[in-house]
Short mmCIF file of C-alpha atoms in Angstrom, two decimals:
data_model
loop_
_atom_site.label_atom_id
_atom_site.label_comp_id
_atom_site.label_asym_id
_atom_site.label_seq_id
_atom_site.Cartn_x
_atom_site.Cartn_y
_atom_site.Cartn_z
CA MET A 1 -71.24 87.16 27.63
CA ARG A 2 -68.72 87.92 24.88
CA HIS A 3 -71.44 87.55 22.22
CA LYS A 4 -73.71 89.91 24.17
CA THR A 5 -70.93 92.51 24.38
CA MET A 6 -70.27 92.24 20.66
CA ALA A 7 -73.96 92.54 19.90
CA LEU A 8 -74.22 95.58 22.14
CA THR A 9 -71.19 97.19 20.45
CA ALA A 10 -72.69 96.56 17.02
CA ALA A 11 -76.01 98.00 18.13
CA VAL A 12 -74.34 101.15 19.47
CA ALA A 13 -72.39 101.55 16.20
CA ALA A 14 -75.60 101.10 14.20
CA MET A 15 -77.35 103.69 16.35
CA GLY A 16 -74.45 106.07 15.69
CA VAL A 17 -74.86 105.64 11.92
CA VAL A 18 -78.62 106.17 12.18
CA ALA A 19 -78.10 109.25 14.37
CA PHE A 20 -75.59 110.66 11.86
CA ALA A 21 -77.97 110.02 8.96
CA ALA A 22 -80.87 111.62 10.82
CA ALA A 23 -78.83 114.65 11.84
CA ALA A 24 -77.31 114.99 8.38
CA SER A 25 -80.74 115.13 6.80
CA ALA A 26 -80.93 118.63 8.25
CA ARG A 27 -78.04 119.60 5.92
CA ASP A 28 -78.80 119.16 2.24
CA GLN A 29 -75.89 121.21 0.93
CA ILE A 30 -72.32 120.01 0.41
CA ARG A 31 -69.70 121.89 2.46
CA ILE A 32 -66.13 122.27 1.19
CA VAL A 33 -63.10 123.92 2.82
CA GLY A 34 -59.37 124.20 2.11
CA SER A 35 -56.83 125.66 -0.29
CA SER A 36 -57.15 129.20 -1.63
CA THR A 37 -55.38 128.02 -4.81
CA VAL A 38 -57.91 125.26 -5.52
CA TYR A 39 -60.83 127.43 -4.33
CA PRO A 40 -61.61 129.07 -7.74
CA PHE A 41 -61.64 125.69 -9.49
CA THR A 42 -63.89 124.01 -6.91
CA THR A 43 -66.15 127.07 -6.90
CA ALA A 44 -66.52 126.78 -10.68
CA VAL A 45 -67.48 123.10 -10.33
CA ALA A 46 -69.89 123.95 -7.49
CA GLU A 47 -71.62 126.58 -9.65
CA GLN A 48 -71.89 124.16 -12.58
CA PHE A 49 -73.24 121.48 -10.23
CA GLY A 50 -75.91 123.88 -8.94
CA LYS A 51 -76.90 124.97 -12.46
CA SER A 52 -77.25 121.37 -13.61
CA GLY A 53 -80.02 120.70 -11.10
CA ALA A 54 -78.10 117.82 -9.51
CA GLY A 55 -78.40 119.49 -6.12
CA LYS A 56 -77.93 122.73 -4.21
CA THR A 57 -74.80 124.70 -5.05
CA PRO A 58 -72.15 123.58 -2.53
CA VAL A 59 -70.74 126.04 -0.01
CA VAL A 60 -67.00 126.52 -0.64
CA GLU A 61 -64.76 128.25 1.94
CA SER A 62 -61.13 129.31 1.50
CA THR A 63 -59.37 128.30 4.73
CA GLY A 64 -55.93 127.33 3.42
CA THR A 65 -54.78 123.75 2.90
CA GLY A 66 -53.58 123.22 6.47
CA GLY A 67 -56.70 124.80 7.96
CA GLY A 68 -58.89 122.75 5.66
CA MET A 69 -57.19 119.51 6.69
CA LYS A 70 -57.80 120.30 10.37
CA LEU A 71 -61.50 120.90 9.75
CA PHE A 72 -61.86 117.90 7.44
CA CYS A 73 -60.08 115.52 9.81
CA ALA A 74 -61.87 116.70 12.95
CA GLY A 75 -64.68 114.16 12.64
CA VAL A 76 -67.63 112.62 10.82
CA GLY A 77 -71.10 114.15 10.83
CA PRO A 78 -73.06 117.17 9.60
CA THR A 79 -71.00 119.67 11.61
CA HIS A 80 -67.86 118.65 9.69
CA PRO A 81 -67.03 119.43 6.03
CA ASP A 82 -67.54 116.85 3.30
CA LEU A 83 -64.55 117.73 1.11
CA THR A 84 -61.35 119.73 1.39
CA ASN A 85 -59.23 121.37 -1.31
CA ALA A 86 -55.46 121.00 -1.13
CA SER A 87 -52.52 122.51 -3.00
CA ARG A 88 -50.34 119.63 -1.80
CA ALA A 89 -50.89 116.00 -0.89
CA MET A 90 -52.24 115.06 2.55
CA LYS A 91 -49.44 114.57 5.08
CA LYS A 92 -48.96 111.45 7.16
CA GLY A 93 -49.78 113.33 10.39
CA GLU A 94 -53.01 114.66 8.88
CA PHE A 95 -54.01 111.17 7.72
CA GLU A 96 -53.36 109.87 11.24
CA ASP A 97 -55.47 112.68 12.74
CA CYS A 98 -58.31 111.74 10.40
CA GLN A 99 -58.11 108.08 11.44
CA LYS A 100 -57.97 108.99 15.13
CA ASN A 101 -61.11 111.12 14.78
CA GLY A 102 -63.09 108.46 12.92
CA VAL A 103 -62.53 109.79 9.39
CA LYS A 104 -61.59 106.36 8.08
CA ASP A 105 -62.48 106.44 4.38
CA ILE A 106 -60.75 109.26 2.52
CA VAL A 107 -60.78 109.60 -1.26
CA GLN A 108 -57.86 111.53 -2.78
CA ILE A 109 -58.44 113.02 -6.23
CA LYS A 110 -55.71 114.76 -8.18
CA VAL A 111 -57.55 117.37 -10.25
CA GLY A 112 -54.79 119.09 -12.22
CA ILE A 113 -51.45 120.88 -12.16
CA ASP A 114 -50.59 124.35 -10.95
CA GLY A 115 -47.50 126.48 -11.37
CA LEU A 116 -46.40 128.17 -8.19
CA THR A 117 -45.42 131.60 -9.45
CA ILE A 118 -43.55 134.66 -8.27
CA ALA A 119 -45.34 137.58 -9.90
CA GLN A 120 -44.90 141.35 -10.07
CA SER A 121 -46.56 144.44 -11.50
CA LYS A 122 -46.15 144.97 -15.24
CA ALA A 123 -44.77 148.39 -14.32
CA GLY A 124 -41.94 146.80 -12.35
CA PRO A 125 -38.46 145.86 -13.61
CA SER A 126 -38.45 142.57 -15.53
CA THR A 127 -36.82 140.01 -13.27
CA LYS A 128 -35.14 136.67 -13.82
CA LEU A 129 -34.29 134.62 -10.73
CA THR A 130 -32.61 131.35 -9.89
CA MET A 131 -33.80 129.11 -7.07
CA GLU A 132 -30.58 129.98 -5.22
CA GLN A 133 -31.35 133.71 -5.44
CA VAL A 134 -34.89 133.16 -4.15
CA PHE A 135 -33.51 131.25 -1.17
CA LEU A 136 -30.90 133.95 -0.43
CA ALA A 137 -33.60 136.63 -0.53
CA LEU A 138 -36.04 134.94 1.83
CA ALA A 139 -34.28 132.48 4.15
CA ALA A 140 -33.94 133.46 7.81
CA GLN A 141 -30.28 132.40 7.77
CA VAL A 142 -27.78 132.13 4.91
CA PRO A 143 -24.11 131.08 4.77
CA ASP A 144 -21.42 133.81 4.89
CA LYS A 145 -18.26 133.66 2.73
CA ASP A 146 -16.80 131.09 5.10
CA GLY A 147 -19.90 128.89 5.02
CA LYS A 148 -21.05 129.85 8.53
CA LEU A 149 -24.79 130.45 8.98
CA ILE A 150 -25.66 134.07 9.77
CA ASP A 151 -28.89 136.07 9.96
CA ASN A 152 -29.87 137.11 6.45
CA PRO A 153 -28.06 140.41 5.70
CA TYR A 154 -29.54 141.09 2.25
CA LYS A 155 -31.73 144.21 2.01
CA ASN A 156 -31.88 144.83 -1.73
CA TRP A 157 -32.04 142.32 -4.60
CA SER A 158 -28.79 143.76 -5.95
CA ASP A 159 -27.07 142.80 -2.67
CA ILE A 160 -27.52 139.17 -3.75
CA ASP A 161 -26.40 139.71 -7.35
CA LYS A 162 -25.43 142.96 -9.09
CA SER A 163 -27.50 141.92 -12.12
CA LEU A 164 -30.71 142.07 -10.06
CA PRO A 165 -32.73 145.27 -9.53
CA ASN A 166 -31.39 147.72 -6.96
CA ILE A 167 -34.66 147.75 -5.05
CA LYS A 168 -35.72 146.61 -1.58
CA ILE A 169 -36.56 142.92 -1.23
CA GLU A 170 -40.31 142.75 -0.58
CA VAL A 171 -42.14 139.49 -1.24
CA LEU A 172 -45.78 138.98 -0.29
CA GLY A 173 -46.67 135.36 0.36
CA PRO A 174 -48.89 132.88 2.18
CA PRO A 175 -48.87 132.04 5.91
CA PRO A 176 -47.70 128.70 7.39
CA THR A 177 -51.25 127.24 7.23
CA SER A 178 -51.23 127.43 3.43
CA GLY A 179 -50.42 124.55 1.11
CA THR A 180 -48.89 127.15 -1.19
CA ARG A 181 -46.40 127.97 1.59
CA ASP A 182 -45.54 124.25 1.94
CA SER A 183 -45.06 123.97 -1.82
CA PHE A 184 -42.94 127.11 -1.94
CA HIS A 185 -40.63 125.70 0.71
CA GLU A 186 -40.21 122.41 -1.15
CA LEU A 187 -40.10 123.68 -4.74
CA PHE A 188 -38.11 126.88 -4.25
CA MET A 189 -36.42 127.13 -0.85
CA GLU A 190 -35.18 123.53 -0.58
CA GLU A 191 -34.03 123.43 -4.19
CA GLY A 192 -32.29 126.79 -3.79
CA ALA A 193 -30.53 125.65 -0.62
CA LYS A 194 -29.22 122.53 -2.35
CA LYS A 195 -27.44 124.70 -4.92
CA ILE A 196 -25.33 126.47 -2.27
CA PRO A 197 -22.13 124.44 -1.61
CA ALA A 198 -22.03 125.09 2.16
CA LEU A 199 -25.64 123.98 2.55
CA ALA A 200 -25.22 120.98 0.26
CA GLU A 201 -22.40 119.93 2.60
CA LEU A 202 -24.63 120.54 5.64
CA LYS A 203 -27.28 118.28 4.08
CA LYS A 204 -24.75 115.43 3.92
CA LYS A 205 -23.61 115.92 7.52
CA ASP A 206 -26.85 116.85 9.30
CA GLY A 207 -30.11 116.45 7.40
CA LYS A 208 -32.24 117.88 10.22
CA ALA A 209 -30.13 121.03 10.46
CA PHE A 210 -30.37 121.45 6.68
CA ASP A 211 -34.16 121.05 6.79
CA LYS A 212 -34.42 123.71 9.49
CA VAL A 213 -32.52 126.18 7.28
CA TRP A 214 -34.72 125.86 4.18
CA LYS A 215 -37.95 125.72 6.18
CA SER A 216 -37.23 128.97 8.06
CA MET A 217 -38.40 132.21 6.40
CA ARG A 218 -36.97 135.52 7.50
CA LYS A 219 -39.09 137.66 9.83
CA ASP A 220 -37.29 140.99 9.54
CA GLY A 221 -39.51 142.49 6.84
CA PRO A 222 -38.57 141.27 3.31
CA TYR A 223 -41.05 138.38 3.50
CA VAL A 224 -44.58 139.57 4.29
CA GLU A 225 -47.31 137.08 5.24
CA ALA A 226 -50.31 138.36 3.31
CA GLY A 227 -52.99 135.88 4.46
CA GLU A 228 -54.90 133.15 2.65
CA ASN A 229 -56.63 135.44 0.14
CA ASP A 230 -54.45 135.57 -2.97
CA ASN A 231 -56.52 138.40 -4.44
CA VAL A 232 -55.16 140.62 -1.66
CA ILE A 233 -51.63 139.94 -2.92
CA VAL A 234 -52.71 140.81 -6.47
CA GLN A 235 -54.09 144.16 -5.26
CA LYS A 236 -50.90 144.94 -3.32
CA LEU A 237 -48.73 144.19 -6.36
CA GLU A 238 -50.82 146.60 -8.41
CA ALA A 239 -50.18 149.29 -5.80
CA ASN A 240 -46.42 148.62 -5.47
CA LYS A 241 -44.43 148.07 -8.67
CA ASN A 242 -41.33 146.98 -6.72
CA ALA A 243 -43.04 144.22 -4.72
CA TYR A 244 -43.28 140.54 -5.67
CA GLY A 245 -45.99 138.06 -4.78
CA ILE A 246 -46.26 134.28 -4.44
CA PHE A 247 -49.42 132.47 -5.60
CA GLY A 248 -50.77 129.86 -8.00
CA TYR A 249 -50.64 130.27 -11.79
CA SER A 250 -54.41 130.79 -12.11
CA PHE A 251 -54.18 134.12 -10.27
CA LEU A 252 -51.44 135.26 -12.67
CA GLU A 253 -53.50 134.03 -15.63
CA GLU A 254 -56.52 136.03 -14.46
CA ASN A 255 -54.48 139.22 -14.05
CA THR A 256 -52.16 139.27 -17.07
CA ALA A 257 -53.28 142.84 -17.89
CA LYS A 258 -51.72 143.99 -14.60
CA LEU A 259 -49.11 141.39 -13.65
CA LYS A 260 -46.25 139.40 -15.16
CA GLY A 261 -44.55 136.23 -13.98
CA VAL A 262 -40.92 136.19 -12.90
CA VAL A 263 -38.70 133.93 -15.03
CA ILE A 264 -37.34 131.11 -12.82
CA GLU A 265 -34.22 129.18 -13.90
CA GLY A 266 -34.64 130.61 -17.41
CA VAL A 267 -38.29 129.53 -17.83
CA ALA A 268 -41.35 131.78 -17.69
CA PRO A 269 -44.51 130.41 -16.01
CA ASP A 270 -47.15 129.68 -18.65
CA TYR A 271 -49.58 126.87 -19.45
CA ASP A 272 -47.22 124.92 -21.71
CA SER A 273 -44.10 125.21 -19.50
CA ILE A 274 -46.08 124.08 -16.45
CA SER A 275 -47.81 121.22 -18.30
CA SER A 276 -44.52 119.94 -19.72
CA GLY A 277 -42.67 120.21 -16.41
CA LYS A 278 -40.09 122.66 -17.82
CA TYR A 279 -41.18 125.23 -15.26
CA LYS A 280 -39.73 123.99 -11.97
CA GLY A 281 -42.48 125.51 -9.84
CA ALA A 282 -45.14 123.04 -11.09
CA ARG A 283 -47.15 121.08 -8.47
CA PRO A 284 -50.25 118.82 -8.38
CA LEU A 285 -53.57 119.99 -6.91
CA PHE A 286 -56.07 117.78 -5.04
CA ILE A 287 -59.49 117.47 -3.49
CA TYR A 288 -60.23 115.03 -0.66
CA VAL A 289 -63.65 113.46 -0.15
CA LYS A 290 -65.09 112.05 3.07
CA LYS A 291 -66.57 108.79 1.77
CA GLN A 292 -68.55 108.27 4.99
CA HIS A 293 -70.66 111.29 4.00
CA VAL A 294 -71.50 109.90 0.54
CA GLY A 295 -75.16 108.86 0.42
CA VAL A 296 -75.83 110.82 3.63
CA ILE A 297 -75.14 114.39 2.54
CA PRO A 298 -76.98 114.54 -0.82
CA GLY A 299 -75.09 114.86 -4.09
CA ILE A 300 -71.45 114.24 -3.12
CA ASP A 301 -71.04 111.41 -5.64
CA LYS A 302 -72.60 113.54 -8.41
CA PHE A 303 -70.39 116.50 -7.46
CA VAL A 304 -67.28 114.30 -7.77
CA GLU A 305 -68.49 113.02 -11.16
CA GLU A 306 -68.85 116.63 -12.34
CA TYR A 307 -65.35 117.51 -11.11
CA VAL A 308 -63.59 114.64 -12.90
CA SER A 309 -65.66 114.92 -16.09
CA ALA A 310 -63.92 115.80 -19.37
CA LYS A 311 -66.00 118.97 -19.69
CA ALA A 312 -64.43 120.17 -16.42
CA MET A 313 -60.91 118.68 -16.22
CA SER A 314 -59.78 118.31 -19.85
CA LYS A 315 -57.48 120.73 -21.68
CA ASP A 316 -60.58 122.23 -23.33
CA GLY A 317 -62.67 122.10 -20.16
CA TYR A 318 -64.05 125.00 -18.16
CA LEU A 319 -61.42 124.60 -15.43
CA ALA A 320 -58.62 125.15 -17.98
CA ARG A 321 -60.31 128.45 -18.83
CA LYS A 322 -59.97 129.31 -15.14
CA GLY A 323 -56.22 128.64 -15.25
CA LEU A 324 -56.00 124.99 -14.17
CA VAL A 325 -53.35 123.10 -16.15
CA ALA A 326 -54.94 119.85 -17.29
CA LEU A 327 -53.49 116.42 -16.58
CA PRO A 328 -52.46 114.20 -19.53
CA LYS A 329 -55.61 112.45 -20.85
CA ALA A 330 -54.51 108.93 -19.91
CA GLU A 331 -53.82 110.02 -16.32
CA ALA A 332 -57.06 112.02 -16.13
CA ASP A 333 -59.08 109.00 -17.33
CA LYS A 334 -57.46 106.77 -14.70
CA ILE A 335 -58.14 109.31 -11.94
CA ALA A 336 -61.75 109.76 -13.06
CA ALA A 337 -62.35 106.00 -12.91
CA ALA A 338 -60.82 105.74 -9.40
CA ALA A 339 -62.83 108.77 -8.24
CA LYS A 340 -66.12 107.33 -9.44
CA SER A 341 -65.42 104.06 -7.65
CA MET A 342 -64.45 106.08 -4.52
CA ALA A 343 -61.13 104.24 -4.07
CA VAL A 344 -59.94 104.90 -0.51
CA LEU A 345 -56.56 106.32 0.56
CA THR A 346 -54.41 103.97 2.63
CA ALA A 347 -51.57 104.64 5.10
CA THR A 348 -49.03 103.49 2.49
CA ASP A 349 -50.27 106.17 0.09
CA VAL A 350 -49.25 109.08 2.35
CA LYS A 351 -45.80 110.40 3.34
#
């Protein structure tokens, strides 16, 4: 009886695979979702892939990292995307959601480095900020002179430090679904909070309370959620010389005629400072591949090969011309080899 049950289970599983393959044959175009920061790079690879004749040009949607992970992890089959872009690594909870929904074989590919920048109009006052000042401008609560947490009282930048411009704090940034928002919290807000003695003490006494402080953005106007489309932020900065915007380095690179990057901790965001790690807002960028779709949705393996090729990912590649900061060659070669072999992510690889 046990053997019959096992045989029946195997047969049902096989039928499921056949059904997926049959249904997927109706879709002959790769579908990709995810990060708005990685979107221009993946779009460039998709266009090159289409031009090469390797297959139809993939459809790439900008849904934000968090939104992309939800779509990617929702299941296996032609109604679900094949890849997702991410401006941060997959979280443990997202990996578990994938596993729960049958997305068992996930390939993580680090494609390059990005600098998370605070930018402004070239017509605006040149600004130099510390991580601590960024935190004090945007956190929902900050310590008062006695170290007690209070609702953020700062209205103008000069309220934080007299050396800063006497203009209203107005920072346009991504929503909570964005990987850029996650990175901003970790790279700027957490680091800024650590530099404030009262909060450093709180971190020692109550880690959860400390985390709540740096993860909470103010909602009284100075921080404006501007959606997942970073080009909208660029346009708003052009229209308002006193506003600041948060987005990836590539968007600053594409708009240097109109915008300039804010100096953070004494370092300006540029290709060399991001590549070397001197600029503290540097972060890795990723794509994730659903291995179960490889060989079913045509061309996924060839698309991945194009993405990790030297002509795309190297310092002289076409993605560098789009603003992607290339990985060191030895690391890029190792990643390319792992990507081509479709090495699968394991639970120990995620945090």
